[in-house]
PDB file of C-alpha atoms and ligand atoms in Angstrom:
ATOM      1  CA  UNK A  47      -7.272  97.233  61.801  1.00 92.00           C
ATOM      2  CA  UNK A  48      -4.875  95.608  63.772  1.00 96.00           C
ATOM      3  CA  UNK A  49      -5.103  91.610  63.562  1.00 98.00           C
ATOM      4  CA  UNK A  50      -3.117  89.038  66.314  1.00 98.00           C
ATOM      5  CA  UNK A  51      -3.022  85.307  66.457  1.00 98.00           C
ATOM      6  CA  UNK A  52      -2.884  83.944  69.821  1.00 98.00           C
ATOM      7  CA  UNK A  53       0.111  82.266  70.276  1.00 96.00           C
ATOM      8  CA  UNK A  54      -1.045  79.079  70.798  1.00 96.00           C
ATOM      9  CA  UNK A  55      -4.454  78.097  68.093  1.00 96.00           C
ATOM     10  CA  UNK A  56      -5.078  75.619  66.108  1.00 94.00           C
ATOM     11  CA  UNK A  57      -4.095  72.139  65.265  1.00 94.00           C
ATOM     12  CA  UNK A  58      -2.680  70.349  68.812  1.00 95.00           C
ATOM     13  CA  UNK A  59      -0.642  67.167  68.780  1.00 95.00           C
ATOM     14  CA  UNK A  60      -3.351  64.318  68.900  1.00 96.00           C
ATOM     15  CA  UNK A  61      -5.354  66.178  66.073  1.00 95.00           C
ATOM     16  CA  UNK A  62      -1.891  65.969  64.155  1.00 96.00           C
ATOM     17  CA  UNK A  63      -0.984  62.569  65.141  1.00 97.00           C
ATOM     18  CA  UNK A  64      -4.615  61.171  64.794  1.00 96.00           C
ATOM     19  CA  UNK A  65      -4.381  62.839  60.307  1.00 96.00           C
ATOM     20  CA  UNK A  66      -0.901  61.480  59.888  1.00 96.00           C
ATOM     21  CA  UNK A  67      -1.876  58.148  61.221  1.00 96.00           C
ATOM     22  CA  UNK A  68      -5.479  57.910  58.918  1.00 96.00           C
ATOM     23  CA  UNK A  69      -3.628  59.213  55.957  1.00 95.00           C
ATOM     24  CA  UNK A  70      -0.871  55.856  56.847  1.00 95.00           C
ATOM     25  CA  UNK A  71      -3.602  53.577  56.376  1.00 94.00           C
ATOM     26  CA  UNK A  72      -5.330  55.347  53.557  1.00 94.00           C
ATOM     27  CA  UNK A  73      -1.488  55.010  51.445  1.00 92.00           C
ATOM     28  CA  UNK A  74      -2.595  50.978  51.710  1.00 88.00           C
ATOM     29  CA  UNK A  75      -5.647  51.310  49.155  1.00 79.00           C
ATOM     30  CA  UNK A  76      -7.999  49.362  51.768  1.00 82.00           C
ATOM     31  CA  UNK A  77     -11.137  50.364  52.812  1.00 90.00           C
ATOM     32  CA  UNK A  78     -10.640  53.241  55.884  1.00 95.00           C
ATOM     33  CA  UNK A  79     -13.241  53.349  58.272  1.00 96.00           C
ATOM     34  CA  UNK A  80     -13.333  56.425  60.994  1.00 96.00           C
ATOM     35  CA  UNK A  81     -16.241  54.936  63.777  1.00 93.00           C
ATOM     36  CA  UNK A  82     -17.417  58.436  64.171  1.00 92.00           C
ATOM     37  CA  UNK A  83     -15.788  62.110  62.513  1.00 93.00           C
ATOM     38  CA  UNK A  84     -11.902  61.230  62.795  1.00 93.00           C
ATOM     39  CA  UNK A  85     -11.601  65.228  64.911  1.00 92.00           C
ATOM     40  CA  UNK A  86     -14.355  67.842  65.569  1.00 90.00           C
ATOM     41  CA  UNK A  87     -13.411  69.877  62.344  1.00 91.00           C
ATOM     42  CA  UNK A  88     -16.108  69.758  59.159  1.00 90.00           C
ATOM     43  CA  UNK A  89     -13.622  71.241  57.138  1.00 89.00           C
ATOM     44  CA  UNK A  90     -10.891  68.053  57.464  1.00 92.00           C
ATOM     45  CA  UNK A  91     -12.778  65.641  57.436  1.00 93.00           C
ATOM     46  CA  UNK A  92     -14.754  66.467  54.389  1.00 94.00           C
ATOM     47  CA  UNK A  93     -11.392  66.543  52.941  1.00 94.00           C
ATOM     48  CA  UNK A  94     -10.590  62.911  54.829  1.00 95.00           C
ATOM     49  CA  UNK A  95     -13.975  61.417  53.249  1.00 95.00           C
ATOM     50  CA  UNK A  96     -12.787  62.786  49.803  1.00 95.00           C
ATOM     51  CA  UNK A  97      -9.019  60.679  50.264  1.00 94.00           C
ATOM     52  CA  UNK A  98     -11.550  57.790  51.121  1.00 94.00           C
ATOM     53  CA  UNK A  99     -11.925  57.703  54.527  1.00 96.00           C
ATOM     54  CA  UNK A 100     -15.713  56.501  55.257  1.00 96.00           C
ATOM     55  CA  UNK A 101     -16.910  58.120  58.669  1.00 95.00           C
ATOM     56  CA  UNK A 102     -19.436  55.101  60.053  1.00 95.00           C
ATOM     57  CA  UNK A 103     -20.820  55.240  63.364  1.00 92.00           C
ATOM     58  CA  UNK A 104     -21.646  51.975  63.965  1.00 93.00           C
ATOM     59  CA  UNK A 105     -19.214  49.030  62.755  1.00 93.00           C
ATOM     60  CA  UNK A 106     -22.504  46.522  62.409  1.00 92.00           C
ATOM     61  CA  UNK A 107     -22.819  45.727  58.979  1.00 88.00           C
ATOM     62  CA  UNK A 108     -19.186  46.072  58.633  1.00 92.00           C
ATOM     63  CA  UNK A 109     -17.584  42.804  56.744  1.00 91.00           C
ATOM     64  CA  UNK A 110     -13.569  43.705  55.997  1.00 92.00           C
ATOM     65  CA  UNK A 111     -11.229  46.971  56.213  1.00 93.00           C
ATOM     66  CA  UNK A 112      -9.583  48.995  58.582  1.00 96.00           C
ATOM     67  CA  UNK A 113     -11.252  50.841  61.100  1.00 96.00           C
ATOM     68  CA  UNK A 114      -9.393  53.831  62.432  1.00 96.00           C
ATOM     69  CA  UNK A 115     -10.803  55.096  66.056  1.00 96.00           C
ATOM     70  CA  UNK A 116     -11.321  58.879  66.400  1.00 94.00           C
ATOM     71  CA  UNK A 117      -8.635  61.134  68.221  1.00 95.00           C
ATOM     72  CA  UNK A 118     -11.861  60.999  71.146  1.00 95.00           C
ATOM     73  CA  UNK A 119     -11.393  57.042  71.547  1.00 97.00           C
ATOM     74  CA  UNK A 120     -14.241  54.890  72.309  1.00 96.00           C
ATOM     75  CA  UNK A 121     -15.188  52.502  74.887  1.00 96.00           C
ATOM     76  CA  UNK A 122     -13.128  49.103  75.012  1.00 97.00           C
ATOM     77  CA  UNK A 123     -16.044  47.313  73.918  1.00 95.00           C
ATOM     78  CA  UNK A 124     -16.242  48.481  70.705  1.00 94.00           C
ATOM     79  CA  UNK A 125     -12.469  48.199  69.676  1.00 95.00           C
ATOM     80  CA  UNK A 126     -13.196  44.607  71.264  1.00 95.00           C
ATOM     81  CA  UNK A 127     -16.114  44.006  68.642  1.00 94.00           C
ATOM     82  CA  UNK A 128     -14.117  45.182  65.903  1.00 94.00           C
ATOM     83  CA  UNK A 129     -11.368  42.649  66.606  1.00 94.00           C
ATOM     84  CA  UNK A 130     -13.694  39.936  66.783  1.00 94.00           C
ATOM     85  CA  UNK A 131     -14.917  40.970  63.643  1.00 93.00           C
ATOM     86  CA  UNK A 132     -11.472  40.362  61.945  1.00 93.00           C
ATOM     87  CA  UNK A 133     -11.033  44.162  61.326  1.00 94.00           C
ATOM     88  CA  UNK A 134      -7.857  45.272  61.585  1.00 95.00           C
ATOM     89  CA  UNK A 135      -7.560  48.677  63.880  1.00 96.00           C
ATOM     90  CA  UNK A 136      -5.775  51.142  64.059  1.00 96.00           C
ATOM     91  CA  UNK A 137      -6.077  53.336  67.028  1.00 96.00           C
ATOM     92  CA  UNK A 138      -5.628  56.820  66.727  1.00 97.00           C
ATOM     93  CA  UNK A 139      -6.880  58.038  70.246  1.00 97.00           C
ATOM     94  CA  UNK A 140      -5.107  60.697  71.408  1.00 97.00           C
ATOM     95  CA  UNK A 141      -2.597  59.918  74.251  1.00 97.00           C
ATOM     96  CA  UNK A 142      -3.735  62.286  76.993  1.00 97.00           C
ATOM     97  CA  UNK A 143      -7.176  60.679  76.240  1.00 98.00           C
ATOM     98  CA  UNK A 144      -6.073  57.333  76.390  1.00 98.00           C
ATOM     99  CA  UNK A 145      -4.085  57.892  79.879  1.00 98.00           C
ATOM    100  CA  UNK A 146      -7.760  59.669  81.305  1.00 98.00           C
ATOM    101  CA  UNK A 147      -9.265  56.168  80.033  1.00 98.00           C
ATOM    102  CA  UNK A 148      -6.574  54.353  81.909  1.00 98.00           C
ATOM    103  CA  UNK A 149      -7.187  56.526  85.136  1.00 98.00           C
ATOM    104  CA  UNK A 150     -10.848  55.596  84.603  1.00 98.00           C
ATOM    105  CA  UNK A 151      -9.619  52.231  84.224  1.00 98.00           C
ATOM    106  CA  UNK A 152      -7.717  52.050  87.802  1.00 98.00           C
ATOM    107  CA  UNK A 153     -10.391  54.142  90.049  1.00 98.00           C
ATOM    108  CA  UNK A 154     -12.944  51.360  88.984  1.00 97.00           C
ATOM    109  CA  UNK A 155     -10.422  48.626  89.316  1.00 97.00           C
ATOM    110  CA  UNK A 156      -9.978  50.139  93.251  1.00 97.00           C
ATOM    111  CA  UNK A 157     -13.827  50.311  93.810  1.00 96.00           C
ATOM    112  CA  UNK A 158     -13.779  54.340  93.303  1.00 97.00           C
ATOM    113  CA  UNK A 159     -17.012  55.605  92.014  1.00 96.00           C
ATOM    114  CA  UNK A 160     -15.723  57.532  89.202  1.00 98.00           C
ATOM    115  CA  UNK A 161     -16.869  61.564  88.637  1.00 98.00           C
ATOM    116  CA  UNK A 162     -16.303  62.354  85.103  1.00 98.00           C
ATOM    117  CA  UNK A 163     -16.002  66.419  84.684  1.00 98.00           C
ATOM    118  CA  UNK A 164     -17.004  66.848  81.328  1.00 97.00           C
ATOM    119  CA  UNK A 165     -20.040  66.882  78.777  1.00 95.00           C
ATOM    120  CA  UNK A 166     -22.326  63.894  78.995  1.00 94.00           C
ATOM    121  CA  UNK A 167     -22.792  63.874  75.170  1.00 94.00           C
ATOM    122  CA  UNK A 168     -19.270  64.594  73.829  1.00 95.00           C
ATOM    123  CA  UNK A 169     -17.663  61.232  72.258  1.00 95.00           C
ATOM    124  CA  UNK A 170     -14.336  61.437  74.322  1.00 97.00           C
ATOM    125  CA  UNK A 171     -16.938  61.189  77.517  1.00 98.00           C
ATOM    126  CA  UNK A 172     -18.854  58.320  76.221  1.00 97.00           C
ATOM    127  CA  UNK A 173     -15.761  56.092  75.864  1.00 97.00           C
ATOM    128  CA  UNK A 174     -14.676  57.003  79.066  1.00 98.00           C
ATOM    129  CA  UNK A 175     -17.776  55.906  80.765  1.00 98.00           C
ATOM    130  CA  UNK A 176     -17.126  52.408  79.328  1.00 98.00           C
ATOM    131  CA  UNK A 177     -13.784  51.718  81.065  1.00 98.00           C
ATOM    132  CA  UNK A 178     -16.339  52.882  84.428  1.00 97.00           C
ATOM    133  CA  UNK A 179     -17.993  49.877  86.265  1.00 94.00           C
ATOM    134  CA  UNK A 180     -19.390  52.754  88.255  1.00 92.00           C
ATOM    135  CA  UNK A 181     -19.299  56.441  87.320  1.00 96.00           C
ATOM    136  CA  UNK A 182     -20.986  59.751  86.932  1.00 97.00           C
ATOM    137  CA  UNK A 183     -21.186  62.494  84.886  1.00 98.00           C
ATOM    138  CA  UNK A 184     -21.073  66.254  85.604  1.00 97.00           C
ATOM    139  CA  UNK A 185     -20.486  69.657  84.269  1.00 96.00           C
ATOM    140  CA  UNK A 186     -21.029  72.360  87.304  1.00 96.00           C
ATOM    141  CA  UNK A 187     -20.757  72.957  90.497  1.00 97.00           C
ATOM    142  CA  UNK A 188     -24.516  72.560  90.683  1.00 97.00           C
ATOM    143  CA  UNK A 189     -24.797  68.718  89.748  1.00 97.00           C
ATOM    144  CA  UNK A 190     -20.812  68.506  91.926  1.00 96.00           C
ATOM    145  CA  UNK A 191     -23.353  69.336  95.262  1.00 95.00           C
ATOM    146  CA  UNK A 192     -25.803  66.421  94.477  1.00 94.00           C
ATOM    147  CA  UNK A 193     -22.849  63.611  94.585  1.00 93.00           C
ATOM    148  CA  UNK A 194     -22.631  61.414  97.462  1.00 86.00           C
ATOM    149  CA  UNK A 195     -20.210  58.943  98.489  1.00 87.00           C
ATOM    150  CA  UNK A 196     -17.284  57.359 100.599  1.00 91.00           C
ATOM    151  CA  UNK A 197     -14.460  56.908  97.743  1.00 95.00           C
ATOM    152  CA  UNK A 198     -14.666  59.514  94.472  1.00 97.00           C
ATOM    153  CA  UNK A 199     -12.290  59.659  91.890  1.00 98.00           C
ATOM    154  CA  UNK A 200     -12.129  62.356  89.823  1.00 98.00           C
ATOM    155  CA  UNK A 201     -10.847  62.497  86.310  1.00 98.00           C
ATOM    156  CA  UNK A 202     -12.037  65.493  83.496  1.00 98.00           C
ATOM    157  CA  UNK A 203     -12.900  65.728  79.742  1.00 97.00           C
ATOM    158  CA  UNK A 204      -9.484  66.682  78.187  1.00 96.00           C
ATOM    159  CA  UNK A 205     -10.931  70.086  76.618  1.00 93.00           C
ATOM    160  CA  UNK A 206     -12.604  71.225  79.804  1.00 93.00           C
ATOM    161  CA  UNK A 207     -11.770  74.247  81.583  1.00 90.00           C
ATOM    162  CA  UNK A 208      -9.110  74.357  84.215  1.00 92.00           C
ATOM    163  CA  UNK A 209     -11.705  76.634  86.851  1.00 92.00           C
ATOM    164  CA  UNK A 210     -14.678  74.384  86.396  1.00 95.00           C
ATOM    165  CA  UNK A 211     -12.463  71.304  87.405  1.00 97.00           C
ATOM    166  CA  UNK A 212     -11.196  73.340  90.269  1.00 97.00           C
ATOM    167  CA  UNK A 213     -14.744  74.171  91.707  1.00 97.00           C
ATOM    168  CA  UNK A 214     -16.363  70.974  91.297  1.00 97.00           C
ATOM    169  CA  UNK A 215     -13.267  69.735  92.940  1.00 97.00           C
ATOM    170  CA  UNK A 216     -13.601  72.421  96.053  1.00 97.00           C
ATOM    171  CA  UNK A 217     -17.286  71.554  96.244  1.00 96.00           C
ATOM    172  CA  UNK A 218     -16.448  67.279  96.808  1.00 96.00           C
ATOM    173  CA  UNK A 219     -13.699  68.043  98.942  1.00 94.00           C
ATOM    174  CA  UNK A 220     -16.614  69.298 101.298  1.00 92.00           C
ATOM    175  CA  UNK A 221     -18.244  66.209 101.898  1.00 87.00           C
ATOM    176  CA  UNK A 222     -16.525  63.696 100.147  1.00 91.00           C
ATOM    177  CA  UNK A 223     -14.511  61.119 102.665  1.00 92.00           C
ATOM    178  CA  UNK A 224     -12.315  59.713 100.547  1.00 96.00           C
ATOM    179  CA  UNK A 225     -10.935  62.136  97.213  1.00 97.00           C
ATOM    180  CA  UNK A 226      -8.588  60.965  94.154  1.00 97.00           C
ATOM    181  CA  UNK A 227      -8.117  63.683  91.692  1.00 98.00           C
ATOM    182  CA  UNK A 228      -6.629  63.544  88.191  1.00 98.00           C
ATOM    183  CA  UNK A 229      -6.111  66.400  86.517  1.00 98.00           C
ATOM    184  CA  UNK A 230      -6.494  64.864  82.970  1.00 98.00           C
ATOM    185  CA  UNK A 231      -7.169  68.509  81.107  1.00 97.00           C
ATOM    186  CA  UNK A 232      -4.534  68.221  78.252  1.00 96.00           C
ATOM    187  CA  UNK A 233      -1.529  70.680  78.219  1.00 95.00           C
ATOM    188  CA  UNK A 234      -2.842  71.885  74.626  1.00 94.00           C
ATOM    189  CA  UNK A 235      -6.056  72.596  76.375  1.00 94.00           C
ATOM    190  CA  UNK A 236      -4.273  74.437  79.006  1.00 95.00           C
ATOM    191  CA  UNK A 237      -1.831  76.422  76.390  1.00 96.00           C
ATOM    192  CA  UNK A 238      -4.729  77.675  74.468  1.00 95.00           C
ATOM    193  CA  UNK A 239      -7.081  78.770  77.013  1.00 95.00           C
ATOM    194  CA  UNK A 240      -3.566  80.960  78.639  1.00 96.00           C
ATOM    195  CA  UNK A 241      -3.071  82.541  75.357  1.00 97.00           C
ATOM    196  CA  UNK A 242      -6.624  83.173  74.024  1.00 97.00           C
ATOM    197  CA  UNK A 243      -7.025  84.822  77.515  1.00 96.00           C
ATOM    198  CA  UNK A 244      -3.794  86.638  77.399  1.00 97.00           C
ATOM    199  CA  UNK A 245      -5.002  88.144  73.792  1.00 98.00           C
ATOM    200  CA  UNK A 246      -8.556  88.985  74.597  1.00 98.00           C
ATOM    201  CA  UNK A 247      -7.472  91.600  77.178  1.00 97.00           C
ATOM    202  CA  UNK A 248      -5.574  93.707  74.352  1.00 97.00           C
ATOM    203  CA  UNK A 249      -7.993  93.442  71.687  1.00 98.00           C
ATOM    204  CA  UNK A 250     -11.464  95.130  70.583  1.00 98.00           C
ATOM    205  CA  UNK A 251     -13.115  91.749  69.091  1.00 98.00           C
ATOM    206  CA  UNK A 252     -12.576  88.573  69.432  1.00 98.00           C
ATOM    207  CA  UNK A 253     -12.544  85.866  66.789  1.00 98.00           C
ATOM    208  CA  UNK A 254     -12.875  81.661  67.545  1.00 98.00           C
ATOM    209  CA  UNK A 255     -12.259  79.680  64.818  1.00 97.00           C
ATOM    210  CA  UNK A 256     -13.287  76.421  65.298  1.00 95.00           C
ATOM    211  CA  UNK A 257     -15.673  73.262  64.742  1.00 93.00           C
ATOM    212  CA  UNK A 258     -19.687  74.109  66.332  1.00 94.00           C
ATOM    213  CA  UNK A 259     -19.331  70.344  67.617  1.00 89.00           C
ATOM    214  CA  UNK A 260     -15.479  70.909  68.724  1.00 91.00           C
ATOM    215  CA  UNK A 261     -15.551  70.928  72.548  1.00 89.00           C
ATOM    216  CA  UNK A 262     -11.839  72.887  73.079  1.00 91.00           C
ATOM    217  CA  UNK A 263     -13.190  75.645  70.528  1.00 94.00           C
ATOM    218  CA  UNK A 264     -16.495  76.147  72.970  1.00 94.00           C
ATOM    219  CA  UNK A 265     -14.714  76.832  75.847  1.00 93.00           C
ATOM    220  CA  UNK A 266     -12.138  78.853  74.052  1.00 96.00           C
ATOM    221  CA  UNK A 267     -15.102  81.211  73.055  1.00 97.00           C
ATOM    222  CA  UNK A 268     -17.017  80.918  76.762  1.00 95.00           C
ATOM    223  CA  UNK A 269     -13.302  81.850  78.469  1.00 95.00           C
ATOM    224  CA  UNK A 270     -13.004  85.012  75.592  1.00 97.00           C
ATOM    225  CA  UNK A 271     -16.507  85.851  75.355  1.00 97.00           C
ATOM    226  CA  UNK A 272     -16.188  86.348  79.684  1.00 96.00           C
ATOM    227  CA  UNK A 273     -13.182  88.800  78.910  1.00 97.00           C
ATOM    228  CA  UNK A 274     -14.117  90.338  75.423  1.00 97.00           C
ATOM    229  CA  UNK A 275     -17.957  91.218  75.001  1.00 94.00           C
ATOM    230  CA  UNK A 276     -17.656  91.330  71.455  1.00 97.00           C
ATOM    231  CA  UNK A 277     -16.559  87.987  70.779  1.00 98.00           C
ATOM    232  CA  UNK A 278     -17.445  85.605  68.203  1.00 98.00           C
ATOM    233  CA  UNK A 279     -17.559  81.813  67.047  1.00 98.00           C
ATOM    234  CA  UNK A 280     -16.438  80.795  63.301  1.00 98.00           C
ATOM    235  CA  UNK A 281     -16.255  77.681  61.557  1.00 96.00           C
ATOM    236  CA  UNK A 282     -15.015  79.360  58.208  1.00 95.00           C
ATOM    237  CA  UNK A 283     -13.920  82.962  57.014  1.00 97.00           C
ATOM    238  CA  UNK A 284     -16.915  83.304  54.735  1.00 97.00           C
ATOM    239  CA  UNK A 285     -19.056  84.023  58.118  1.00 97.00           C
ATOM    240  CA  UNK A 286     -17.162  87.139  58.948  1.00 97.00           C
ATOM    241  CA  UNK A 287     -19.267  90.322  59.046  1.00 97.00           C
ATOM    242  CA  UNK A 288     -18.141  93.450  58.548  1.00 95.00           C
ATOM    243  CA  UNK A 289     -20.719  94.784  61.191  1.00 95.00           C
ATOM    244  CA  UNK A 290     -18.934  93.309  63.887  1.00 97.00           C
ATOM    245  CA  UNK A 291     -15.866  95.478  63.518  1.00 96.00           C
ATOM    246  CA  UNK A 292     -17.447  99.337  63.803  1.00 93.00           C
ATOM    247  CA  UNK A 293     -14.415 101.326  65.205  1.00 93.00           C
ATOM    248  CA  UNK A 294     -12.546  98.366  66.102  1.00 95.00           C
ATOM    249  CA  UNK A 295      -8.986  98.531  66.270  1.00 96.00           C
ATOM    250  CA  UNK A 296      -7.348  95.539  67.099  1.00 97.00           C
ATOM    251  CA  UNK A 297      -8.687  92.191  66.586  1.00 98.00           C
ATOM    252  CA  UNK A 298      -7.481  88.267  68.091  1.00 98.00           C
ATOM    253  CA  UNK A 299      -8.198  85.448  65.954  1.00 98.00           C
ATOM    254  CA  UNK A 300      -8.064  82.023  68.372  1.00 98.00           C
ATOM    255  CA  UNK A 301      -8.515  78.824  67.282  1.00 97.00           C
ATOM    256  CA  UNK A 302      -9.431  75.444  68.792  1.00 95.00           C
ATOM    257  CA  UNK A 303      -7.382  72.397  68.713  1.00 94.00           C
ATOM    258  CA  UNK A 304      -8.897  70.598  65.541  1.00 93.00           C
ATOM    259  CA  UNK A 305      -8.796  73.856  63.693  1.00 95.00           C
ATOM    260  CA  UNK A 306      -6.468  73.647  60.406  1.00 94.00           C
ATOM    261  CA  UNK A 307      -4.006  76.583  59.992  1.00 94.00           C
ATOM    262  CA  UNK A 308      -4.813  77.289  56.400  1.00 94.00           C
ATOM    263  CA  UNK A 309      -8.456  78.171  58.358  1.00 96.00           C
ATOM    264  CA  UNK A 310      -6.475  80.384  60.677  1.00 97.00           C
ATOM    265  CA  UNK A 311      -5.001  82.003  57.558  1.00 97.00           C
ATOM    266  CA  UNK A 312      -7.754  82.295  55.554  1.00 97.00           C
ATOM    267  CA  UNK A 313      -9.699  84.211  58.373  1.00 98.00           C
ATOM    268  CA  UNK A 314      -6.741  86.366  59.442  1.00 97.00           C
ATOM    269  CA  UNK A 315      -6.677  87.392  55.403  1.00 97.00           C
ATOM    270  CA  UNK A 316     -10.243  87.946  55.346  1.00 97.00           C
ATOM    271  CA  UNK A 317      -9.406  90.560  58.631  1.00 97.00           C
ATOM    272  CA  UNK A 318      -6.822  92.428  56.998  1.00 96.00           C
ATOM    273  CA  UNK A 319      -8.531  92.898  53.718  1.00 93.00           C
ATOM    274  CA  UNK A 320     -10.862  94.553  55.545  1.00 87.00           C
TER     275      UNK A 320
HETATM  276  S1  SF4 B 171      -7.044  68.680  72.555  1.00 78.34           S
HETATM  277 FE1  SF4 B 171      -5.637  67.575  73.901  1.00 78.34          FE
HETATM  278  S2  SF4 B 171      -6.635  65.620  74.276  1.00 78.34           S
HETATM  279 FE2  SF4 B 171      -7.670  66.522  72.516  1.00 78.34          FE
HETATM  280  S3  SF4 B 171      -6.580  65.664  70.784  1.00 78.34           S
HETATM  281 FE3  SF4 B 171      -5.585  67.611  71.259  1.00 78.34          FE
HETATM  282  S4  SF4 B 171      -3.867  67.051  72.626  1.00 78.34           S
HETATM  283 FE4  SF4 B 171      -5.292  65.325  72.549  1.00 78.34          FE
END
């Protein structure tokens, strides 16, 4: 059996960025705080809790230490808390999130009611919302047909897909007067989706490696499952089954952004040992 990485899986640039920086601040021997899991991987941040890092989700109750804020950011107001508190903090939001929160920012700022394309319950939305003083949340085309008003701006969820933002958009610019669009899906994002697409084409199965709770891995395995029938979602190499590869020739391991290579490589092993 054949087995082919996509070209583009696994760890993106904020993931990296958002490690190096934690493990900075764990080198100091204080007391590392993560408000919330650091990234959308199990795997790394069991192994973060083990260096020291203590994943709290609320910072109440929290006297001294550093508190590190997840590659997802938060809203303002809780970075704003945490300074009051005398906590020192150490920001480890991703960049493309942080310029989506500063789009958010801006629409508000110009009296846009803000349309967030994205998952209501996914962290990187929630902090969003709280640079909104007015804004929405939506995730099809179906909710896109029940918004109403004079001046929308539109930003989307980093990890979203680059087709969903374009039909919600089509369906607003049907009624919608007045229409600011930022296309705030991250180039990783966009780099992994081409490639996982690319690969499912040429390939029996399809593997997703990835966090359950990691947003970019989701829609990696939605975009391959829509190409590859026999497609399937991973955390770890230990849930491969040999059932899923009767007469199967060539097989494409993807992975999402917050996905660790020596994950990639322990599942591509597990393929070719097969
Ligand atoms: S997936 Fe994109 S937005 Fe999310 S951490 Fe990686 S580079 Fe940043």
């Amino acid at each position: 059996m054949k087995v082919i990485v996509a070209d583009n899986a696994g760890f993106c640039f904020g993931v990296k960025r958002a490690i190096a920086l934690t493990r900075e601040v764990v080198k100091r021997k204080q007391t590392v705080y993560s408000l919330g899991p650091l990234i959308h991987n199990p795997q790394v941040v069991e192994a973060l809790q083990k260096e020291g890092v203590k994943v709290i989700n609320t910072i109440d109750g929290i006297k001294e230490g550093v508190v590190v804020i997840r590659s997802h950011g938060v809203p303002p107001q809780m970075v704003r808390k945490a300074r009051e508190k005398g906590l020192e903090v150490v920001d480890a939001t991703c960049p493309f999130v942080k310029e989506t929160q500063n789009f958010v920012k801006m629409l508000s700022d110009e009296d846009y009611r803000v349309v967030i394309v994205g998952d209501n319950n996914h962290p990187e939305v929630k902090g969003l919302l709280g640079y909104a003083k007015k804004a929405v949340v939506i995730n099809s085309v179906d909710e896109a047909k029940k918004i109403r008003g004079r001046k929308i701006g539109v930003v989307s969820q980093t990890t979203q897909s680059t087709s969903k933002l374009i039909n919600v958009v089509d369906e607003l610019l049907k009624k919608v007067e007045e229409l600011r669009i930022f296309n705030t899906i991250c180039s990783a994002t966009v780099e992994r989706q081409k490639s996982a697409k690319k690969l499912a084409k040429d390939v029996d199965v399809m593997i997703v490696v990835g966090g359950y709770n990691s947003s970019n891995t989701r829609r990696l395995y939605d975009i391959c499952k829509t190409i590859c029938s026999c497609c399937y979602h991973i955390e770890r190499a230990e849930e491969v089954k040999k059932e899923w590869f009767k007469g199967c020739k060539v097989v494409g391991i993807t992975a999402g952004a917050s996905t660790p290579d020596y994950v990639i490589e322990e599942v591509r092993e597990t393929l070719e040992n097969m």
